[in-house]
mmCIF file with all atom_site columns, C-alpha atoms in Angstrom:
data_model
loop_
_atom_site.group_PDB
_atom_site.id
_atom_site.type_symbol
_atom_site.label_atom_id
_atom_site.label_alt_id
_atom_site.label_comp_id
_atom_site.label_asym_id
_atom_site.label_entity_id
_atom_site.label_seq_id
_atom_site.pdbx_PDB_ins_code
_atom_site.Cartn_x
_atom_site.Cartn_y
_atom_site.Cartn_z
_atom_site.occupancy
_atom_site.B_iso_or_equiv
_atom_site.pdbx_formal_charge
_atom_site.auth_seq_id
_atom_site.auth_comp_id
_atom_site.auth_asym_id
_atom_site.auth_atom_id
_atom_site.pdbx_PDB_model_num
ATOM 1   C CA . VAL A 1 1   ? 152.440 -111.824 -14.915 1.00 0.00 ? 1   VAL A CA 1
ATOM 2   C CA . MET A 1 2   ? 151.933 -111.922 -18.947 1.00 0.00 ? 2   MET A CA 1
ATOM 3   C CA . LYS A 1 3   ? 148.798 -111.339 -20.688 1.00 0.00 ? 3   LYS A CA 1
ATOM 4   C CA . THR A 1 4   ? 148.924 -114.820 -22.022 1.00 0.00 ? 4   THR A CA 1
ATOM 5   C CA . LEU A 1 5   ? 151.248 -117.384 -23.034 1.00 0.00 ? 5   LEU A CA 1
ATOM 6   C CA . THR A 1 6   ? 149.181 -118.628 -26.280 1.00 0.00 ? 6   THR A CA 1
ATOM 7   C CA . ASN A 1 7   ? 151.445 -116.223 -28.102 1.00 0.00 ? 7   ASN A CA 1
ATOM 8   C CA . PRO A 1 8   ? 154.583 -116.901 -28.872 1.00 0.00 ? 8   PRO A CA 1
ATOM 9   C CA . PHE A 1 9   ? 155.594 -113.127 -28.538 1.00 0.00 ? 9   PHE A CA 1
ATOM 10  C CA . PHE A 1 10  ? 155.047 -113.750 -24.929 1.00 0.00 ? 10  PHE A CA 1
ATOM 11  C CA . VAL A 1 11  ? 156.773 -117.171 -24.697 1.00 0.00 ? 11  VAL A CA 1
ATOM 12  C CA . ASP A 1 12  ? 159.995 -115.622 -25.801 1.00 0.00 ? 12  ASP A CA 1
ATOM 13  C CA . MET A 1 13  ? 159.421 -112.492 -23.002 1.00 0.00 ? 13  MET A CA 1
ATOM 14  C CA . GLU A 1 14  ? 158.963 -115.989 -20.355 1.00 0.00 ? 14  GLU A CA 1
ATOM 15  C CA . ARG A 1 15  ? 162.194 -117.340 -21.781 1.00 0.00 ? 15  ARG A CA 1
ATOM 16  C CA . GLY A 1 16  ? 163.934 -114.314 -20.989 1.00 0.00 ? 16  GLY A CA 1
ATOM 17  C CA . ALA A 1 17  ? 162.879 -114.186 -18.139 1.00 0.00 ? 17  ALA A CA 1
ATOM 18  C CA . ARG A 1 18  ? 163.780 -117.519 -16.844 1.00 0.00 ? 18  ARG A CA 1
ATOM 19  C CA . ARG A 1 19  ? 167.038 -116.775 -18.290 1.00 0.00 ? 19  ARG A CA 1
ATOM 20  C CA . ALA A 1 20  ? 167.549 -113.677 -16.235 1.00 0.00 ? 20  ALA A CA 1
ATOM 21  C CA . ALA A 1 21  ? 166.426 -115.405 -13.075 1.00 0.00 ? 21  ALA A CA 1
ATOM 22  C CA . ALA A 1 22  ? 168.950 -118.107 -13.543 1.00 0.00 ? 22  ALA A CA 1
ATOM 23  C CA . GLU A 1 23  ? 171.888 -115.374 -14.160 1.00 0.00 ? 23  GLU A CA 1
ATOM 24  C CA . THR A 1 24  ? 170.830 -113.708 -10.836 1.00 0.00 ? 24  THR A CA 1
ATOM 25  C CA . GLY A 1 25  ? 169.382 -116.402 -8.451  1.00 0.00 ? 25  GLY A CA 1
ATOM 26  C CA . ALA A 1 26  ? 166.334 -114.918 -7.963  1.00 0.00 ? 26  ALA A CA 1
ATOM 27  C CA . SER A 1 27  ? 163.061 -117.259 -7.573  1.00 0.00 ? 27  SER A CA 1
ATOM 28  C CA . LEU A 1 28  ? 160.764 -116.848 -10.640 1.00 0.00 ? 28  LEU A CA 1
ATOM 29  C CA . GLN A 1 29  ? 157.188 -117.728 -10.777 1.00 0.00 ? 29  GLN A CA 1
ATOM 30  C CA . VAL A 1 30  ? 155.741 -116.841 -14.477 1.00 0.00 ? 30  VAL A CA 1
ATOM 31  C CA . ARG A 1 31  ? 151.567 -116.461 -14.550 1.00 0.00 ? 31  ARG A CA 1
ATOM 32  C CA . ALA A 1 32  ? 149.508 -115.376 -17.655 1.00 0.00 ? 32  ALA A CA 1
ATOM 33  C CA . ALA A 1 33  ? 145.973 -114.881 -18.382 1.00 0.00 ? 33  ALA A CA 1
ATOM 34  C CA . ALA A 1 34  ? 144.072 -117.404 -20.114 1.00 0.00 ? 34  ALA A CA 1
ATOM 35  C CA . GLN A 1 35  ? 143.874 -115.012 -23.570 1.00 0.00 ? 35  GLN A CA 1
ATOM 36  C CA . GLU A 1 36  ? 145.181 -111.102 -23.753 1.00 0.00 ? 36  GLU A CA 1
ATOM 37  C CA . THR A 1 37  ? 141.293 -109.913 -23.378 1.00 0.00 ? 37  THR A CA 1
ATOM 38  C CA . SER A 1 38  ? 141.355 -111.540 -20.289 1.00 0.00 ? 38  SER A CA 1
ATOM 39  C CA . ILE A 1 39  ? 142.007 -108.400 -17.915 1.00 0.00 ? 39  ILE A CA 1
ATOM 40  C CA . ASP A 1 40  ? 140.072 -109.224 -14.929 1.00 0.00 ? 40  ASP A CA 1
ATOM 41  C CA . GLN A 1 41  ? 142.148 -112.863 -14.595 1.00 0.00 ? 41  GLN A CA 1
ATOM 42  C CA . GLN A 1 42  ? 145.302 -110.771 -15.057 1.00 0.00 ? 42  GLN A CA 1
ATOM 43  C CA . ILE A 1 43  ? 144.152 -108.607 -12.072 1.00 0.00 ? 43  ILE A CA 1
ATOM 44  C CA . GLU A 1 44  ? 143.403 -111.545 -9.933  1.00 0.00 ? 44  GLU A CA 1
ATOM 45  C CA . LEU A 1 45  ? 146.946 -112.586 -10.901 1.00 0.00 ? 45  LEU A CA 1
ATOM 46  C CA . VAL A 1 46  ? 148.235 -109.358 -9.079  1.00 0.00 ? 46  VAL A CA 1
ATOM 47  C CA . GLU A 1 47  ? 146.107 -109.662 -6.396  1.00 0.00 ? 47  GLU A CA 1
ATOM 48  C CA . ALA A 1 48  ? 147.719 -113.237 -5.977  1.00 0.00 ? 48  ALA A CA 1
ATOM 49  C CA . ALA A 1 49  ? 151.415 -111.741 -5.950  1.00 0.00 ? 49  ALA A CA 1
ATOM 50  C CA . ILE A 1 50  ? 150.126 -109.319 -3.240  1.00 0.00 ? 50  ILE A CA 1
ATOM 51  C CA . ARG A 1 51  ? 148.804 -112.073 -0.943  1.00 0.00 ? 51  ARG A CA 1
ATOM 52  C CA . GLU A 1 52  ? 151.763 -114.048 -1.581  1.00 0.00 ? 52  GLU A CA 1
ATOM 53  C CA . ARG A 1 53  ? 153.774 -110.951 -0.257  1.00 0.00 ? 53  ARG A CA 1
ATOM 54  C CA . THR A 1 54  ? 156.084 -111.283 -3.586  1.00 0.00 ? 54  THR A CA 1
ATOM 55  C CA . ASP A 1 55  ? 158.869 -108.874 -3.783  1.00 0.00 ? 55  ASP A CA 1
ATOM 56  C CA . ALA A 1 56  ? 158.325 -107.798 -7.680  1.00 0.00 ? 56  ALA A CA 1
ATOM 57  C CA . ILE A 1 57  ? 156.407 -107.829 -10.113 1.00 0.00 ? 57  ILE A CA 1
ATOM 58  C CA . VAL A 1 58  ? 157.150 -107.819 -13.878 1.00 0.00 ? 58  VAL A CA 1
ATOM 59  C CA . ILE A 1 59  ? 153.995 -107.089 -15.887 1.00 0.00 ? 59  ILE A CA 1
ATOM 60  C CA . ALA A 1 60  ? 152.995 -106.766 -19.299 1.00 0.00 ? 60  ALA A CA 1
ATOM 61  C CA . PRO A 1 61  ? 149.990 -105.364 -18.834 1.00 0.00 ? 61  PRO A CA 1
ATOM 62  C CA . GLY A 1 62  ? 147.046 -106.342 -21.138 1.00 0.00 ? 62  GLY A CA 1
ATOM 63  C CA . ASP A 1 63  ? 144.926 -102.699 -20.562 1.00 0.00 ? 63  ASP A CA 1
ATOM 64  C CA . SER A 1 64  ? 146.723 -99.866  -20.108 1.00 0.00 ? 64  SER A CA 1
ATOM 65  C CA . ALA A 1 65  ? 144.274 -98.241  -17.532 1.00 0.00 ? 65  ALA A CA 1
ATOM 66  C CA . ALA A 1 66  ? 142.037 -100.953 -15.923 1.00 0.00 ? 66  ALA A CA 1
ATOM 67  C CA . LEU A 1 67  ? 145.214 -102.611 -14.154 1.00 0.00 ? 67  LEU A CA 1
ATOM 68  C CA . ILE A 1 68  ? 146.602 -99.131  -12.454 1.00 0.00 ? 68  ILE A CA 1
ATOM 69  C CA . PRO A 1 69  ? 144.154 -99.377  -9.118  1.00 0.00 ? 69  PRO A CA 1
ATOM 70  C CA . VAL A 1 70  ? 145.848 -103.385 -8.351  1.00 0.00 ? 70  VAL A CA 1
ATOM 71  C CA . LEU A 1 71  ? 149.109 -102.058 -8.970  1.00 0.00 ? 71  LEU A CA 1
ATOM 72  C CA . ARG A 1 72  ? 148.817 -99.096  -7.008  1.00 0.00 ? 72  ARG A CA 1
ATOM 73  C CA . LYS A 1 73  ? 147.836 -101.659 -4.054  1.00 0.00 ? 73  LYS A CA 1
ATOM 74  C CA . ALA A 1 74  ? 150.936 -103.705 -4.955  1.00 0.00 ? 74  ALA A CA 1
ATOM 75  C CA . ARG A 1 75  ? 153.173 -100.887 -4.767  1.00 0.00 ? 75  ARG A CA 1
ATOM 76  C CA . ASP A 1 76  ? 151.523 -100.141 -1.205  1.00 0.00 ? 76  ASP A CA 1
ATOM 77  C CA . ALA A 1 77  ? 152.342 -103.381 -0.375  1.00 0.00 ? 77  ALA A CA 1
ATOM 78  C CA . GLY A 1 78  ? 155.872 -102.676 -0.807  1.00 0.00 ? 78  GLY A CA 1
ATOM 79  C CA . ILE A 1 79  ? 156.252 -104.480 -3.954  1.00 0.00 ? 79  ILE A CA 1
ATOM 80  C CA . ARG A 1 80  ? 158.405 -103.209 -6.685  1.00 0.00 ? 80  ARG A CA 1
ATOM 81  C CA . LEU A 1 81  ? 157.051 -103.066 -10.143 1.00 0.00 ? 81  LEU A CA 1
ATOM 82  C CA . VAL A 1 82  ? 158.547 -103.003 -13.561 1.00 0.00 ? 82  VAL A CA 1
ATOM 83  C CA . VAL A 1 83  ? 155.820 -102.568 -16.767 1.00 0.00 ? 83  VAL A CA 1
ATOM 84  C CA . ILE A 1 84  ? 156.788 -104.467 -19.970 1.00 0.00 ? 84  ILE A CA 1
ATOM 85  C CA . ASP A 1 85  ? 155.456 -104.381 -23.685 1.00 0.00 ? 85  ASP A CA 1
ATOM 86  C CA . ASN A 1 86  ? 152.660 -102.183 -22.693 1.00 0.00 ? 86  ASN A CA 1
ATOM 87  C CA . PRO A 1 87  ? 152.796 -98.814  -21.107 1.00 0.00 ? 87  PRO A CA 1
ATOM 88  C CA . LEU A 1 88  ? 150.170 -97.590  -18.379 1.00 0.00 ? 88  LEU A CA 1
ATOM 89  C CA . ASP A 1 89  ? 147.987 -94.617  -19.253 1.00 0.00 ? 89  ASP A CA 1
ATOM 90  C CA . PRO A 1 90  ? 150.613 -91.957  -18.536 1.00 0.00 ? 90  PRO A CA 1
ATOM 91  C CA . VAL A 1 91  ? 147.390 -89.296  -16.885 1.00 0.00 ? 91  VAL A CA 1
ATOM 92  C CA . LEU A 1 92  ? 146.242 -92.459  -14.945 1.00 0.00 ? 92  LEU A CA 1
ATOM 93  C CA . ALA A 1 93  ? 149.368 -93.660  -14.082 1.00 0.00 ? 93  ALA A CA 1
ATOM 94  C CA . ASP A 1 94  ? 150.649 -90.536  -12.427 1.00 0.00 ? 94  ASP A CA 1
ATOM 95  C CA . ARG A 1 95  ? 147.562 -89.972  -10.427 1.00 0.00 ? 95  ARG A CA 1
ATOM 96  C CA . ALA A 1 96  ? 148.310 -93.055  -9.103  1.00 0.00 ? 96  ALA A CA 1
ATOM 97  C CA . GLY A 1 97  ? 151.645 -92.004  -8.090  1.00 0.00 ? 97  GLY A CA 1
ATOM 98  C CA . LEU A 1 98  ? 153.136 -94.611  -10.385 1.00 0.00 ? 98  LEU A CA 1
ATOM 99  C CA . GLY A 1 99  ? 154.001 -92.080  -12.816 1.00 0.00 ? 99  GLY A CA 1
ATOM 100 C CA . ASP A 1 100 ? 157.808 -93.298  -12.292 1.00 0.00 ? 100 ASP A CA 1
ATOM 101 C CA . VAL A 1 101 ? 157.218 -97.299  -12.824 1.00 0.00 ? 101 VAL A CA 1
ATOM 102 C CA . PRO A 1 102 ? 160.072 -98.375  -14.834 1.00 0.00 ? 102 PRO A CA 1
ATOM 103 C CA . LEU A 1 103 ? 158.981 -99.134  -18.661 1.00 0.00 ? 103 LEU A CA 1
ATOM 104 C CA . VAL A 1 104 ? 160.721 -101.717 -21.009 1.00 0.00 ? 104 VAL A CA 1
ATOM 105 C CA . THR A 1 105 ? 158.955 -101.462 -24.419 1.00 0.00 ? 105 THR A CA 1
ATOM 106 C CA . VAL A 1 106 ? 159.814 -100.164 -28.281 1.00 0.00 ? 106 VAL A CA 1
ATOM 107 C CA . ASP A 1 107 ? 158.465 -97.442  -30.309 1.00 0.00 ? 107 ASP A CA 1
ATOM 108 C CA . ASN A 1 108 ? 155.434 -99.057  -31.246 1.00 0.00 ? 108 ASN A CA 1
ATOM 109 C CA . GLU A 1 109 ? 154.245 -95.960  -33.158 1.00 0.00 ? 109 GLU A CA 1
ATOM 110 C CA . ARG A 1 110 ? 157.330 -96.080  -35.335 1.00 0.00 ? 110 ARG A CA 1
ATOM 111 C CA . GLY A 1 111 ? 157.507 -99.601  -35.894 1.00 0.00 ? 111 GLY A CA 1
ATOM 112 C CA . ALA A 1 112 ? 153.774 -99.708  -37.252 1.00 0.00 ? 112 ALA A CA 1
ATOM 113 C CA . ALA A 1 113 ? 154.543 -96.621  -39.675 1.00 0.00 ? 113 ALA A CA 1
ATOM 114 C CA . LEU A 1 114 ? 157.638 -98.404  -40.955 1.00 0.00 ? 114 LEU A CA 1
ATOM 115 C CA . ALA A 1 115 ? 156.169 -101.381 -41.861 1.00 0.00 ? 115 ALA A CA 1
ATOM 116 C CA . ALA A 1 116 ? 152.606 -99.831  -43.124 1.00 0.00 ? 116 ALA A CA 1
ATOM 117 C CA . GLY A 1 117 ? 154.855 -97.299  -44.637 1.00 0.00 ? 117 GLY A CA 1
ATOM 118 C CA . TYR A 1 118 ? 157.025 -100.078 -46.470 1.00 0.00 ? 118 TYR A CA 1
ATOM 119 C CA . ALA A 1 119 ? 154.043 -102.197 -47.392 1.00 0.00 ? 119 ALA A CA 1
ATOM 120 C CA . ALA A 1 120 ? 152.794 -99.006  -49.215 1.00 0.00 ? 120 ALA A CA 1
ATOM 121 C CA . ALA A 1 121 ? 155.551 -97.769  -51.103 1.00 0.00 ? 121 ALA A CA 1
ATOM 122 C CA . THR A 1 122 ? 155.569 -101.610 -52.916 1.00 0.00 ? 122 THR A CA 1
ATOM 123 C CA . LEU A 1 123 ? 152.119 -101.231 -53.757 1.00 0.00 ? 123 LEU A CA 1
ATOM 124 C CA . GLU A 1 124 ? 151.178 -98.967  -57.568 1.00 0.00 ? 124 GLU A CA 1
ATOM 125 C CA . GLY A 1 125 ? 147.650 -97.450  -58.529 1.00 0.00 ? 125 GLY A CA 1
ATOM 126 C CA . PRO A 1 126 ? 144.705 -97.412  -56.173 1.00 0.00 ? 126 PRO A CA 1
ATOM 127 C CA . VAL A 1 127 ? 145.246 -99.268  -53.354 1.00 0.00 ? 127 VAL A CA 1
ATOM 128 C CA . ASP A 1 128 ? 142.183 -99.996  -50.742 1.00 0.00 ? 128 ASP A CA 1
ATOM 129 C CA . ALA A 1 129 ? 143.272 -101.012 -47.247 1.00 0.00 ? 129 ALA A CA 1
ATOM 130 C CA . LEU A 1 130 ? 142.342 -102.222 -43.846 1.00 0.00 ? 130 LEU A CA 1
ATOM 131 C CA . LEU A 1 131 ? 143.900 -101.507 -40.679 1.00 0.00 ? 131 LEU A CA 1
ATOM 132 C CA . VAL A 1 132 ? 143.524 -104.737 -38.056 1.00 0.00 ? 132 VAL A CA 1
ATOM 133 C CA . GLU A 1 133 ? 144.030 -103.090 -34.598 1.00 0.00 ? 133 GLU A CA 1
ATOM 134 C CA . GLY A 1 134 ? 145.065 -104.681 -31.140 1.00 0.00 ? 134 GLY A CA 1
ATOM 135 C CA . ILE A 1 135 ? 142.579 -104.337 -28.347 1.00 0.00 ? 135 ILE A CA 1
ATOM 136 C CA . ARG A 1 136 ? 141.240 -100.821 -28.301 1.00 0.00 ? 136 ARG A CA 1
ATOM 137 C CA . GLY A 1 137 ? 142.637 -98.935  -25.095 1.00 0.00 ? 137 GLY A CA 1
ATOM 138 C CA . ALA A 1 138 ? 145.831 -100.314 -24.867 1.00 0.00 ? 138 ALA A CA 1
ATOM 139 C CA . ALA A 1 139 ? 148.893 -98.014  -25.278 1.00 0.00 ? 139 ALA A CA 1
ATOM 140 C CA . ASN A 1 140 ? 150.998 -100.079 -27.905 1.00 0.00 ? 140 ASN A CA 1
ATOM 141 C CA . ALA A 1 141 ? 147.532 -100.923 -29.725 1.00 0.00 ? 141 ALA A CA 1
ATOM 142 C CA . GLU A 1 142 ? 146.703 -97.075  -29.901 1.00 0.00 ? 142 GLU A CA 1
ATOM 143 C CA . ALA A 1 143 ? 150.202 -96.215  -30.681 1.00 0.00 ? 143 ALA A CA 1
ATOM 144 C CA . ARG A 1 144 ? 150.729 -98.994  -33.389 1.00 0.00 ? 144 ARG A CA 1
ATOM 145 C CA . ARG A 1 145 ? 147.119 -97.723  -35.346 1.00 0.00 ? 145 ARG A CA 1
ATOM 146 C CA . ARG A 1 146 ? 148.495 -94.143  -34.937 1.00 0.00 ? 146 ARG A CA 1
ATOM 147 C CA . GLY A 1 147 ? 151.830 -95.107  -37.046 1.00 0.00 ? 147 GLY A CA 1
ATOM 148 C CA . ALA A 1 148 ? 149.890 -97.022  -39.463 1.00 0.00 ? 148 ALA A CA 1
ATOM 149 C CA . ARG A 1 149 ? 147.424 -94.016  -39.894 1.00 0.00 ? 149 ARG A CA 1
ATOM 150 C CA . GLN A 1 150 ? 150.452 -91.725  -40.290 1.00 0.00 ? 150 GLN A CA 1
ATOM 151 C CA . ALA A 1 151 ? 152.608 -93.482  -42.817 1.00 0.00 ? 151 ALA A CA 1
ATOM 152 C CA . LEU A 1 152 ? 149.454 -94.762  -44.999 1.00 0.00 ? 152 LEU A CA 1
ATOM 153 C CA . ALA A 1 153 ? 148.573 -90.974  -45.414 1.00 0.00 ? 153 ALA A CA 1
ATOM 154 C CA . ALA A 1 154 ? 151.948 -89.990  -47.065 1.00 0.00 ? 154 ALA A CA 1
ATOM 155 C CA . HIS A 1 155 ? 150.855 -92.182  -49.767 1.00 0.00 ? 155 HIS A CA 1
ATOM 156 C CA . PRO A 1 156 ? 147.781 -90.488  -51.795 1.00 0.00 ? 156 PRO A CA 1
ATOM 157 C CA . ASN A 1 157 ? 146.926 -93.682  -53.592 1.00 0.00 ? 157 ASN A CA 1
ATOM 158 C CA . VAL A 1 158 ? 146.155 -95.885  -50.495 1.00 0.00 ? 158 VAL A CA 1
ATOM 159 C CA . HIS A 1 159 ? 142.756 -95.402  -49.156 1.00 0.00 ? 159 HIS A CA 1
ATOM 160 C CA . ILE A 1 160 ? 141.773 -96.984  -45.699 1.00 0.00 ? 160 ILE A CA 1
ATOM 161 C CA . VAL A 1 161 ? 138.140 -98.566  -46.128 1.00 0.00 ? 161 VAL A CA 1
ATOM 162 C CA . ALA A 1 162 ? 138.124 -99.679  -42.698 1.00 0.00 ? 162 ALA A CA 1
ATOM 163 C CA . SER A 1 163 ? 139.794 -99.627  -39.214 1.00 0.00 ? 163 SER A CA 1
ATOM 164 C CA . GLU A 1 164 ? 138.465 -102.402 -37.192 1.00 0.00 ? 164 GLU A CA 1
ATOM 165 C CA . THR A 1 165 ? 139.923 -104.440 -34.037 1.00 0.00 ? 165 THR A CA 1
ATOM 166 C CA . ALA A 1 166 ? 140.683 -108.413 -33.880 1.00 0.00 ? 166 ALA A CA 1
ATOM 167 C CA . ASN A 1 167 ? 141.575 -107.855 -30.259 1.00 0.00 ? 167 ASN A CA 1
ATOM 168 C CA . TRP A 1 168 ? 145.351 -109.531 -30.887 1.00 0.00 ? 168 TRP A CA 1
ATOM 169 C CA . LYS A 1 169 ? 143.933 -113.107 -31.956 1.00 0.00 ? 169 LYS A CA 1
ATOM 170 C CA . ILE A 1 170 ? 144.127 -115.336 -34.668 1.00 0.00 ? 170 ILE A CA 1
ATOM 171 C CA . ASP A 1 171 ? 140.422 -116.476 -35.083 1.00 0.00 ? 171 ASP A CA 1
ATOM 172 C CA . GLU A 1 172 ? 138.974 -112.767 -34.852 1.00 0.00 ? 172 GLU A CA 1
ATOM 173 C CA . ALA A 1 173 ? 141.078 -111.875 -37.724 1.00 0.00 ? 173 ALA A CA 1
ATOM 174 C CA . TRP A 1 174 ? 139.889 -114.545 -39.498 1.00 0.00 ? 174 TRP A CA 1
ATOM 175 C CA . GLU A 1 175 ? 136.378 -113.676 -39.315 1.00 0.00 ? 175 GLU A CA 1
ATOM 176 C CA . LEU A 1 176 ? 137.126 -109.945 -39.670 1.00 0.00 ? 176 LEU A CA 1
ATOM 177 C CA . ALA A 1 177 ? 139.089 -110.805 -42.898 1.00 0.00 ? 177 ALA A CA 1
ATOM 178 C CA . ARG A 1 178 ? 135.531 -112.811 -43.955 1.00 0.00 ? 178 ARG A CA 1
ATOM 179 C CA . ARG A 1 179 ? 133.616 -109.783 -43.429 1.00 0.00 ? 179 ARG A CA 1
ATOM 180 C CA . MET A 1 180 ? 135.793 -107.290 -44.898 1.00 0.00 ? 180 MET A CA 1
ATOM 181 C CA . PHE A 1 181 ? 136.835 -109.198 -47.969 1.00 0.00 ? 181 PHE A CA 1
ATOM 182 C CA . THR A 1 182 ? 133.250 -109.821 -48.803 1.00 0.00 ? 182 THR A CA 1
ATOM 183 C CA . ARG A 1 183 ? 132.464 -106.493 -48.486 1.00 0.00 ? 183 ARG A CA 1
ATOM 184 C CA . TRP A 1 184 ? 135.311 -104.740 -50.242 1.00 0.00 ? 184 TRP A CA 1
ATOM 185 C CA . PRO A 1 185 ? 136.454 -107.664 -52.354 1.00 0.00 ? 185 PRO A CA 1
ATOM 186 C CA . ASP A 1 186 ? 139.101 -105.571 -53.808 1.00 0.00 ? 186 ASP A CA 1
ATOM 187 C CA . LEU A 1 187 ? 141.263 -104.803 -51.160 1.00 0.00 ? 187 LEU A CA 1
ATOM 188 C CA . ARG A 1 188 ? 145.224 -104.961 -51.561 1.00 0.00 ? 188 ARG A CA 1
ATOM 189 C CA . LEU A 1 189 ? 146.390 -104.017 -48.573 1.00 0.00 ? 189 LEU A CA 1
ATOM 190 C CA . VAL A 1 190 ? 145.780 -105.029 -44.792 1.00 0.00 ? 190 VAL A CA 1
ATOM 191 C CA . VAL A 1 191 ? 147.810 -103.746 -42.052 1.00 0.00 ? 191 VAL A CA 1
ATOM 192 C CA . CYS A 1 192 ? 147.694 -105.779 -38.679 1.00 0.00 ? 192 CYS A CA 1
ATOM 193 C CA . ALA A 1 193 ? 148.875 -104.826 -35.325 1.00 0.00 ? 193 ALA A CA 1
ATOM 194 C CA . ASN A 1 194 ? 150.437 -107.816 -34.463 1.00 0.00 ? 194 ASN A CA 1
ATOM 195 C CA . ASP A 1 195 ? 151.900 -110.779 -35.904 1.00 0.00 ? 195 ASP A CA 1
ATOM 196 C CA . MET A 1 196 ? 148.920 -113.225 -34.873 1.00 0.00 ? 196 MET A CA 1
ATOM 197 C CA . MET A 1 197 ? 146.450 -111.290 -36.383 1.00 0.00 ? 197 MET A CA 1
ATOM 198 C CA . ALA A 1 198 ? 148.292 -111.206 -39.394 1.00 0.00 ? 198 ALA A CA 1
ATOM 199 C CA . LEU A 1 199 ? 148.642 -114.730 -39.171 1.00 0.00 ? 199 LEU A CA 1
ATOM 200 C CA . GLY A 1 200 ? 144.546 -115.073 -38.970 1.00 0.00 ? 200 GLY A CA 1
ATOM 201 C CA . VAL A 1 201 ? 144.211 -112.977 -42.211 1.00 0.00 ? 201 VAL A CA 1
ATOM 202 C CA . ILE A 1 202 ? 147.014 -114.797 -43.935 1.00 0.00 ? 202 ILE A CA 1
ATOM 203 C CA . ARG A 1 203 ? 145.084 -118.114 -43.168 1.00 0.00 ? 203 ARG A CA 1
ATOM 204 C CA . TYR A 1 204 ? 141.675 -116.521 -44.252 1.00 0.00 ? 204 TYR A CA 1
ATOM 205 C CA . LEU A 1 205 ? 143.123 -115.671 -47.805 1.00 0.00 ? 205 LEU A CA 1
ATOM 206 C CA . LYS A 1 206 ? 144.871 -119.057 -48.211 1.00 0.00 ? 206 LYS A CA 1
ATOM 207 C CA . ASP A 1 207 ? 141.132 -120.463 -47.132 1.00 0.00 ? 207 ASP A CA 1
ATOM 208 C CA . ALA A 1 208 ? 139.049 -118.349 -49.540 1.00 0.00 ? 208 ALA A CA 1
ATOM 209 C CA . GLY A 1 209 ? 142.026 -119.032 -52.183 1.00 0.00 ? 209 GLY A CA 1
ATOM 210 C CA . ARG A 1 210 ? 142.825 -115.246 -52.539 1.00 0.00 ? 210 ARG A CA 1
ATOM 211 C CA . SER A 1 211 ? 146.658 -113.608 -53.941 1.00 0.00 ? 211 SER A CA 1
ATOM 212 C CA . ALA A 1 212 ? 148.151 -110.293 -54.717 1.00 0.00 ? 212 ALA A CA 1
ATOM 213 C CA . VAL A 1 213 ? 146.810 -108.918 -51.031 1.00 0.00 ? 213 VAL A CA 1
ATOM 214 C CA . ARG A 1 214 ? 149.779 -107.906 -49.060 1.00 0.00 ? 214 ARG A CA 1
ATOM 215 C CA . VAL A 1 215 ? 149.774 -108.250 -45.329 1.00 0.00 ? 215 VAL A CA 1
ATOM 216 C CA . THR A 1 216 ? 152.073 -106.611 -42.757 1.00 0.00 ? 216 THR A CA 1
ATOM 217 C CA . GLY A 1 217 ? 152.286 -107.513 -39.143 1.00 0.00 ? 217 GLY A CA 1
ATOM 218 C CA . TYR A 1 218 ? 154.155 -106.581 -36.010 1.00 0.00 ? 218 TYR A CA 1
ATOM 219 C CA . ASP A 1 219 ? 156.132 -108.674 -33.687 1.00 0.00 ? 219 ASP A CA 1
ATOM 220 C CA . ALA A 1 220 ? 158.958 -110.359 -35.665 1.00 0.00 ? 220 ALA A CA 1
ATOM 221 C CA . LEU A 1 221 ? 157.536 -114.021 -35.132 1.00 0.00 ? 221 LEU A CA 1
ATOM 222 C CA . PRO A 1 222 ? 159.313 -116.365 -37.454 1.00 0.00 ? 222 PRO A CA 1
ATOM 223 C CA . GLU A 1 223 ? 156.103 -117.898 -38.492 1.00 0.00 ? 223 GLU A CA 1
ATOM 224 C CA . PRO A 1 224 ? 154.765 -115.256 -40.803 1.00 0.00 ? 224 PRO A CA 1
ATOM 225 C CA . ARG A 1 225 ? 158.462 -114.491 -42.196 1.00 0.00 ? 225 ARG A CA 1
#
């Protein structure tokens, strides 16, 4: 169960799952919500898997809390669970008896800190910076925000003028960039919590004919490289 398949990051995940299924002989169904913000749809996908009596669910939860009740229902139905990419809220998961669900992810806080810190170190003089967050309440988005803030705090010349969400989306990041650069035309650094939002910011900068702005992303998609 993916967040969406409109993001190449999750398309790569699907490829990995299909490769594993071929190697192990597992019967695999890949299902995804329309958008990363389509949390209710993702819950329904899990409900459908329960009704179909699937043996296991591997899920990249769009929300760290909202998926917990339906995942508890899946476990009660005897379905094995594995969480990938975005962790469940640890306190709520423990309360629901899901604290032992396997998790496959990365150190989002450290990754964001490395990206933001590297960018800040390459800029001299006063730097106005914008943080473009992922979905608020998602554990990986919160971790990336913390990491970026911690890294930028180590550079006294960097001032964070705003920290706003674009919900992982290209179009929302484009619109956010338009509003932020209108308000703060001297922005020199934009730290984005994923590559899709970084692409949205870059597209705005190209459309506006702006240059000399450093943009960082997160996910290692080929397009922004």
